[in-house]
Amino acid sequence: MKHTITAIVGNKVGVLARIVGLFSSRGFNIDSLNVGETDNPNLSRLTIVVNGDDAVLEQVRKQLGKVIDVLKVSDLTNQPYVERDLMLVKVNAPPGKRNEILEVVDIFRGKIVDVGQKEMIVELSGTEDKVAAMLKLLQPYGIKETARTGQIAMLRGTK
Amino acid sequence: MIEGRRTRKGCGYIYIFNFGTFAEVSKDFLNKMAKTGAQILIDTLINQGVEYVFGIPGGAVLPLFDTLYSSPIKFILTRHEQGAGHAADGFARATGKVGVCMVTSGPGATNLTTAIATAFMDSVPIVAITGQVKTNLIGNDAFQEADVMGITRSITKHSYLVNRLDDLPRIIHEAFYIASTGRCGPVVIDLPVDITMKCSDSAPPGAIDLPGYKPRYYGNPRQIKLAAEAINKSKRPVLYTGGGIILSGCSQELLELAEKANVPVTTTLMGLGGFPETNSLSLGMLGMHGTGYANHSVQESDLLIAVGARFDDRVTGKTDEFAPNAEIIHIDIDPASISKNVQVDIPVVGDAKNILIELVKHVRFEERKEWFDQINEWKEKYPLSYDNKGDDVKPQYVVEQIYEATNGNAIITTEVGQNQMWAAHYYTFTRPRTFISSGGLGTMGYGFPAAIGAQLGCPDKTVIDIAGDGSFQMNIQELATAVHYKLPVKVAILNNGYLGMVRQWQELFYNKRYSHTRLHDNPDFVKIAEAYGARGFLIDKKKDVRPVIEEALSIKGPVVMDFKVTAEENVFPMVPTGQAINRMIGGMA
Ligand SMILES: Cc1ncc(C[n+]2csc(CCOP(=O)(O)OP(=O)(O)O)c2C)c(N)n1
Ligand SMILES: [Mg+2]
């Protein structure tokens, strides 16, 4: 089953390699991995989305907690949480098609962040489903490039 | 490649060789008050109380070795880095202190990896300092470069690459702290040569800064109460104890618990010595080569109290049939050990010693007559035994004679294979830190260098490596180390002319097809011992066994005893892999 795991880690050499190693050594493919600084510049927050056997993932979660520079680990799966994925997509946009594309982007509450001669860059954030849905609608115009942050997530409320 | 000019200037030497000329740091050298990185490292080690360092020098650690040359630290030069790592490990297991080894970059570090993995699997506190190429050459395939952080990541508790001299004292203190607290384990410090040559006059004291590392030392009182209640109402309890007893130093507390609550105790291989096998509550070892009475007791128990043990597959056999009717209490310092292989009912996370101290207060004596009657019946029906009627030298007999000749007071190290299991079965262990063996990784070649480390740590003890002819040859070169430092370690080779344990499996499960397990052209071990300057004895008659052991024990230097034992003797009882542990073969069904 799909798990969303977040971890607060110290910004130290080798932490990320150790964390990734815990998954790869067990043959798990990480679906997405996001790392970003927290409000404390010495700490980063990681969000890992991975598919796998629940019992094995529970073991991985415990092993993650043992990594010396990991301060906190939570498996958000089965808890109420907010998730977002941010995507930049460069789509073919000859002048005649621009209005159509704008409409699609509007429906998803995306933003045009750059317009060139023949293409534009669209920014969209949302759940993975929403991002995937817009991508599908943009496909017919010809997608030149995409960049995604992968999922970031946070528990709702205080806990 | 590393010969070069050496000139004295300022606070230290300047080395000019192809690792670089270090002109960029020469101005620091003029500062007379400053210390080099090497000096800071050695001073910090001394500050940590380090007495011995094991290893081999090389280009990337020349500055460190130059500083060692005039330091009070006793450096033990082994003949292979694997030997250095195992010696540091043996020292740690025998003394409870952190073992330290120091090797050069590239091949020095890769040679050390087996020893690091061995220490990791058995939770042994060692700090390994590996030289590294200059900081600005890292990643360039420089001469003798290896990605030590990458190679050792999964076999260390933690690892450091030192990027700045100012971090060095902190990193060393953290390494010792991490290695020796919580669930112990090896820590690697990868140290680029330029850092050791840089000078600093303001090296910070190096306070530990580990916000993510918080081992839990005290068990949850509610869980401890639950555990005590379960023990008090159990009719057929068994204590299943592992290496954690020894690491935590709680054999006394374990004895108190067992006697106060009246519960029989079985130990894992790693737990041998944690509970006196002379005590009537002792069931000996459990698992694949466990005693019949230990395995039957575990299988029939209604409560299993695991302390500092990790439900290894060599212990549990088929996990779904392991102790099928038992409620399980698991006391362990490592939360990741809980319910890893077997579902646990009452977990208590913390240091075993603190938890047992609390637990003892809440348990009461229960007679459990039926249970002990049953256990005694098993003890009578399935004693550990071997056929000693003939004239040939039985390996089990040799171990028994070693036990008697040393009054059970020796530190026994072992190699891996049949020799290891016979040592476990036929030497009666009564004290912690007297049985030293590679359990988790099962590293052949471990026992002899580990004996060297143990002997240095415990100079007044008799240290004996119970060896196999195959394993001993994997680190036989350390004879030179034992001779050089005049260490009175004894090696008792149970020489069966085979990679015996593998041969046993081939005999039992592969139709006696002895594929590549014959060692019929073994060297003359007596001559080898003598060539190294040690003493050697060959024993091929039963009547000579005891006298030769006595003589060897009276010799002050290293001795190799080559016991020509029954070639195709097997280790019994045995549980075939993947079976429940009461499905033993070897007269134990
Ligand atoms: C480094 C290493 N290589 C291979 C093995 C696999 N192995 C386990 S026991 C054994 C045979 C050991 O032979 P010996 O040292 O003569 O001991 P015996 O079983 O004969 O007492 C082997 C090859 C191992 N454990 N370690
Ligand atoms: Mg052998």
mmCIF file of N, CA, C and O in Angstrom, chain A residues 12-14 16-19 21 25 43 59 62-63 65-72, chain B residues 149 153 156-159 163 178 183 209-214 334-336 338-340:
data_model
loop_
_atom_site.group_PDB
_atom_site.id
_atom_site.type_symbol
_atom_site.label_atom_id
_atom_site.label_comp_id
_atom_site.label_asym_id
_atom_site.label_seq_id
_atom_site.Cartn_x
_atom_site.Cartn_y
_atom_site.Cartn_z
ATOM 1 N N LYS A 12 22.986 17.461 7.536
ATOM 2 C CA LYS A 12 24.353 16.961 7.684
ATOM 3 C C LYS A 12 24.720 16.105 6.480
ATOM 4 O O LYS A 12 23.854 15.515 5.820
ATOM 5 N N VAL A 13 26.024 16.012 6.241
ATOM 6 C CA VAL A 13 26.527 15.165 5.152
ATOM 7 C C VAL A 13 26.058 13.725 5.363
ATOM 8 O O VAL A 13 26.182 13.195 6.461
ATOM 9 N N GLY A 14 25.511 13.135 4.328
ATOM 10 C CA GLY A 14 25.256 11.695 4.411
ATOM 11 C C GLY A 14 23.891 11.282 4.933
ATOM 12 O O GLY A 14 23.540 10.115 4.835
ATOM 13 N N LEU A 16 20.843 12.004 3.871
ATOM 14 C CA LEU A 16 19.921 11.622 2.819
ATOM 15 C C LEU A 16 20.308 10.251 2.252
ATOM 16 O O LEU A 16 19.464 9.396 2.028
ATOM 17 N N ALA A 17 21.611 10.042 2.072
ATOM 18 C CA ALA A 17 22.071 8.761 1.538
ATOM 19 C C ALA A 17 21.665 7.628 2.464
ATOM 20 O O ALA A 17 21.227 6.560 2.024
ATOM 21 N N ARG A 18 21.796 7.846 3.771
ATOM 22 C CA ARG A 18 21.406 6.795 4.712
ATOM 23 C C ARG A 18 19.914 6.493 4.610
ATOM 24 O O ARG A 18 19.488 5.349 4.636
ATOM 25 N N ILE A 19 19.122 7.553 4.502
ATOM 26 C CA ILE A 19 17.676 7.371 4.457
ATOM 27 C C ILE A 19 17.274 6.628 3.184
ATOM 28 O O ILE A 19 16.537 5.639 3.227
ATOM 29 N N GLY A 21 19.095 4.764 1.430
ATOM 30 C CA GLY A 21 19.640 3.401 1.511
ATOM 31 C C GLY A 21 18.710 2.440 2.229
ATOM 32 O O GLY A 21 18.608 1.273 1.874
ATOM 33 N N SER A 25 17.852 -0.694 -0.064
ATOM 34 C CA SER A 25 18.413 -1.994 0.301
ATOM 35 C C SER A 25 17.318 -3.035 0.469
ATOM 36 O O SER A 25 17.570 -4.224 0.424
ATOM 37 N N LEU A 43 17.610 22.457 10.004
ATOM 38 C CA LEU A 43 16.790 21.259 9.849
ATOM 39 C C LEU A 43 16.100 21.249 8.489
ATOM 40 O O LEU A 43 15.737 22.291 7.963
ATOM 41 N N GLN A 59 8.918 -1.455 9.621
ATOM 42 C CA GLN A 59 10.302 -1.696 10.008
ATOM 43 C C GLN A 59 11.214 -0.563 9.493
ATOM 44 O O GLN A 59 12.062 -0.051 10.215
ATOM 45 N N LYS A 62 10.842 2.494 11.610
ATOM 46 C CA LYS A 62 11.606 2.398 12.857
ATOM 47 C C LYS A 62 13.098 2.591 12.593
ATOM 48 O O LYS A 62 13.796 3.233 13.368
ATOM 49 N N GLN A 63 13.580 2.016 11.507
ATOM 50 C CA GLN A 63 14.998 2.164 11.183
ATOM 51 C C GLN A 63 15.325 3.636 10.881
ATOM 52 O O GLN A 63 16.389 4.116 11.238
ATOM 53 N N GLY A 65 13.961 6.186 12.219
ATOM 54 C CA GLY A 65 14.047 6.869 13.504
ATOM 55 C C GLY A 65 15.401 6.664 14.158
ATOM 56 O O GLY A 65 15.825 7.453 15.001
ATOM 57 N N LYS A 66 16.085 5.576 13.770
ATOM 58 C CA LYS A 66 17.391 5.279 14.372
ATOM 59 C C LYS A 66 18.541 6.016 13.699
ATOM 60 O O LYS A 66 19.639 6.060 14.246
ATOM 61 N N VAL A 67 18.313 6.548 12.494
ATOM 62 C CA VAL A 67 19.394 7.273 11.832
ATOM 63 C C VAL A 67 19.758 8.458 12.726
ATOM 64 O O VAL A 67 18.872 9.201 13.173
ATOM 65 N N ILE A 68 21.044 8.580 13.015
ATOM 66 C CA ILE A 68 21.485 9.522 14.050
ATOM 67 C C ILE A 68 20.964 10.944 13.809
ATOM 68 O O ILE A 68 20.538 11.613 14.736
ATOM 69 N N ASP A 69 20.975 11.408 12.574
ATOM 70 C CA ASP A 69 20.593 12.799 12.321
ATOM 71 C C ASP A 69 19.110 12.980 12.006
ATOM 72 O O ASP A 69 18.706 14.048 11.560
ATOM 73 N N VAL A 70 18.313 11.964 12.241
ATOM 74 C CA VAL A 70 16.869 12.099 12.048
ATOM 75 C C VAL A 70 16.225 12.437 13.386
ATOM 76 O O VAL A 70 16.393 11.718 14.368
ATOM 77 N N LEU A 71 15.494 13.559 13.426
ATOM 78 C CA LEU A 71 14.905 13.986 14.698
ATOM 79 C C LEU A 71 13.510 13.432 14.920
ATOM 80 O O LEU A 71 13.094 13.172 16.035
ATOM 81 N N LYS A 72 12.771 13.255 13.831
ATOM 82 C CA LYS A 72 11.383 12.842 14.011
ATOM 83 C C LYS A 72 10.899 12.178 12.724
ATOM 84 O O LYS A 72 11.217 12.659 11.631
ATOM 85 N N MET B 149 32.594 6.389 3.086
ATOM 86 C CA MET B 149 31.254 6.703 3.612
ATOM 87 C C MET B 149 30.215 5.837 2.909
ATOM 88 O O MET B 149 29.317 5.284 3.533
ATOM 89 N N ARG B 153 28.217 2.582 4.717
ATOM 90 C CA ARG B 153 26.972 3.168 5.210
ATOM 91 C C ARG B 153 26.062 2.142 5.892
ATOM 92 O O ARG B 153 25.538 2.375 6.970
ATOM 93 N N THR B 156 27.505 0.514 9.463
ATOM 94 C CA THR B 156 27.937 1.333 10.596
ATOM 95 C C THR B 156 26.700 1.900 11.286
ATOM 96 O O THR B 156 25.654 2.075 10.671
ATOM 97 N N LYS B 157 26.857 2.200 12.567
ATOM 98 C CA LYS B 157 25.784 2.883 13.263
ATOM 99 C C LYS B 157 25.742 4.334 12.812
ATOM 100 O O LYS B 157 24.676 4.925 12.669
ATOM 101 N N HIS B 158 26.927 4.883 12.547
ATOM 102 C CA HIS B 158 27.016 6.245 12.032
ATOM 103 C C HIS B 158 28.377 6.419 11.386
ATOM 104 O O HIS B 158 29.294 5.650 11.658
ATOM 105 N N SER B 159 28.501 7.420 10.514
ATOM 106 C CA SER B 159 29.806 7.665 9.911
ATOM 107 C C SER B 159 29.983 9.159 9.662
ATOM 108 O O SER B 159 29.008 9.896 9.495
ATOM 109 N N ASN B 163 35.189 17.455 7.168
ATOM 110 C CA ASN B 163 35.407 18.487 6.150
ATOM 111 C C ASN B 163 36.200 19.672 6.668
ATOM 112 O O ASN B 163 36.840 20.372 5.898
ATOM 113 N N ILE B 178 28.311 7.780 20.391
ATOM 114 C CA ILE B 178 27.352 7.001 19.603
ATOM 115 C C ILE B 178 27.714 5.515 19.648
ATOM 116 O O ILE B 178 26.851 4.653 19.823
ATOM 117 N N ARG B 183 21.965 1.152 21.451
ATOM 118 C CA ARG B 183 22.426 -0.131 20.926
ATOM 119 C C ARG B 183 23.802 0.131 20.329
ATOM 120 O O ARG B 183 23.914 0.861 19.335
ATOM 121 N N ASP B 209 26.811 17.430 19.813
ATOM 122 C CA ASP B 209 25.600 18.103 19.344
ATOM 123 C C ASP B 209 24.789 17.107 18.522
ATOM 124 O O ASP B 209 24.958 17.010 17.316
ATOM 125 N N LEU B 210 23.937 16.342 19.201
ATOM 126 C CA LEU B 210 23.209 15.269 18.512
ATOM 127 C C LEU B 210 21.729 15.312 18.861
ATOM 128 O O LEU B 210 21.221 14.443 19.583
ATOM 129 N N PRO B 211 21.020 16.316 18.339
ATOM 130 C CA PRO B 211 19.614 16.446 18.733
ATOM 131 C C PRO B 211 18.756 15.253 18.284
ATOM 132 O O PRO B 211 17.704 14.996 18.859
ATOM 133 N N GLY B 212 19.212 14.514 17.273
ATOM 134 C CA GLY B 212 18.384 13.413 16.772
ATOM 135 C C GLY B 212 18.681 12.088 17.445
ATOM 136 O O GLY B 212 18.099 11.069 17.097
ATOM 137 N N TYR B 213 19.601 12.079 18.398
ATOM 138 C CA TYR B 213 20.024 10.812 18.995
ATOM 139 C C TYR B 213 19.659 10.776 20.468
ATOM 140 O O TYR B 213 20.288 11.435 21.291
ATOM 141 N N LYS B 214 18.586 10.050 20.764
ATOM 142 C CA LYS B 214 18.127 10.002 22.148
ATOM 143 C C LYS B 214 17.815 8.568 22.540
ATOM 144 O O LYS B 214 16.657 8.163 22.539
ATOM 145 N N ASP B 334 16.597 -1.316 21.535
ATOM 146 C CA ASP B 334 16.387 -0.881 20.157
ATOM 147 C C ASP B 334 14.917 -1.024 19.763
ATOM 148 O O ASP B 334 14.428 -2.133 19.588
ATOM 149 N N PRO B 335 14.205 0.101 19.629
ATOM 150 C CA PRO B 335 12.778 -0.012 19.296
ATOM 151 C C PRO B 335 12.540 -0.729 17.967
ATOM 152 O O PRO B 335 11.494 -1.338 17.764
ATOM 153 N N ALA B 336 13.530 -0.688 17.073
ATOM 154 C CA ALA B 336 13.346 -1.341 15.777
ATOM 155 C C ALA B 336 13.440 -2.858 15.890
ATOM 156 O O ALA B 336 13.103 -3.580 14.952
ATOM 157 N N ILE B 338 11.722 -4.517 18.125
ATOM 158 C CA ILE B 338 10.428 -4.993 18.627
ATOM 159 C C ILE B 338 9.539 -5.416 17.449
ATOM 160 O O ILE B 338 9.346 -4.655 16.509
ATOM 161 N N SER B 339 8.992 -6.615 17.566
ATOM 162 C CA SER B 339 8.068 -7.136 16.541
ATOM 163 C C SER B 339 8.665 -7.136 15.135
ATOM 164 O O SER B 339 7.939 -7.032 14.157
ATOM 165 N N LYS B 340 9.973 -7.255 15.026
ATOM 166 C CA LYS B 340 10.598 -7.285 13.708
ATOM 167 C C LYS B 340 10.374 -8.642 13.052
ATOM 168 O O LYS B 340 9.955 -8.715 11.904
#
